[in-house]
Every structure is written in C-alpha cells, then in structure tokens.
XYZ file of C-alpha atoms in Angstrom:
90
model
C 204.470 15.445 147.467
C 204.173 11.700 147.713
C 206.533 9.297 146.004
C 203.714 8.240 143.663
C 203.113 11.870 142.691
C 206.832 12.299 142.001
C 206.810 9.228 139.758
C 203.815 10.591 137.868
C 205.662 13.862 137.279
C 208.794 12.005 136.214
C 206.839 9.963 133.677
C 205.345 13.088 132.080
C 206.939 14.391 128.905
C 207.424 17.925 130.258
C 210.479 18.881 132.320
C 210.056 19.163 136.076
C 211.230 22.472 137.527
C 212.767 22.365 140.998
C 213.494 25.394 143.133
C 216.532 27.612 142.873
C 219.335 27.917 145.385
C 217.703 28.263 148.794
C 220.823 29.608 150.482
C 221.558 32.087 147.709
C 217.961 33.324 147.682
C 218.042 33.819 151.463
C 221.353 35.677 151.250
C 219.898 37.859 148.463
C 217.298 38.900 151.057
C 220.000 39.948 153.521
C 220.134 36.763 155.604
C 223.605 35.816 156.861
C 223.959 32.031 156.651
C 227.529 31.985 157.968
C 226.495 29.651 160.774
C 227.282 26.037 161.624
C 223.658 25.092 160.918
C 223.683 26.927 157.583
C 220.129 26.920 156.157
C 218.761 24.994 159.151
C 219.410 28.131 161.222
C 216.950 29.881 158.902
C 214.184 27.557 160.130
C 214.792 28.696 163.690
C 215.761 32.327 163.189
C 213.698 33.521 160.236
C 210.943 31.151 159.073
C 209.159 34.065 157.357
C 212.078 34.482 154.957
C 212.067 30.742 154.312
C 208.370 30.948 153.422
C 209.015 34.009 151.238
C 211.774 32.202 149.323
C 209.691 29.072 148.803
C 206.706 31.175 147.706
C 208.902 32.964 145.159
C 210.140 29.630 143.807
C 206.564 28.377 143.370
C 205.566 31.651 141.697
C 208.479 31.156 139.285
C 207.142 27.717 138.335
C 208.909 25.308 140.682
C 207.030 22.053 141.212
C 209.502 20.644 143.751
C 210.942 22.525 146.748
C 214.010 21.544 148.730
C 214.096 21.773 152.501
C 216.329 23.872 154.739
C 217.464 20.817 156.650
C 221.085 20.383 155.543
C 222.520 20.523 159.099
C 219.236 19.859 160.943
C 220.476 16.764 162.736
C 220.699 15.883 166.423
C 224.492 16.175 166.228
C 224.354 19.448 164.265
C 222.010 20.927 166.850
C 224.048 19.619 169.785
C 227.213 21.140 168.303
C 225.668 24.623 168.629
C 224.109 24.050 172.062
C 220.553 23.188 171.016
C 218.985 20.501 173.196
C 217.484 17.345 171.739
C 213.969 18.519 172.662
C 214.442 21.972 171.115
C 215.987 20.419 168.007
C 213.016 18.120 167.662
C 210.672 21.127 167.776
C 212.668 22.888 165.064
C-alpha cells in the first residue's frame, strides 16, 4: 500500500482494520518463536505459515498487514550467524 493510499483510507469515515497479533497467530499454529530473531525467523523457516496467517487476517477484514521484520536487521542476523548476503536474501 502506498502512502497516498494510506492517507485516503485514513480520511475515510470508516475505521481501518489492521491485522491481529502476528506472533500470537503463528504460535497458535504451533510455531515456536522463542528465537533471537522472533518473527523474522518465521520468514526464513516457515514462510508458508506467514502467508497463511496474513491470508487469515485479510479474510477477517484486515486492510493493513504488519511485517515479520522485527529483528530482521543486519545486526540481528549477524548475532545468530547469518551472513550479510543471506540476510539480504531473507
């Protein structure tokens, strides 16, 4: 969604629904997020579950989805032994 599209939604009279708790929804599906990368590990380890969660949020009426990028930083990746190049691919 572009910034202009977000402004258009914000100016509308109706409330804007964002997604639910990404981490909680993943854990409800049996994913263990007890990892230094937290939800960013989900991108690498189980992208199908990430897609499933986001699809469920959209089906429930969400217009805005959050990303699984909380710890997806060069330093976060380096701290768990992921190279700069591999981190960039993730």
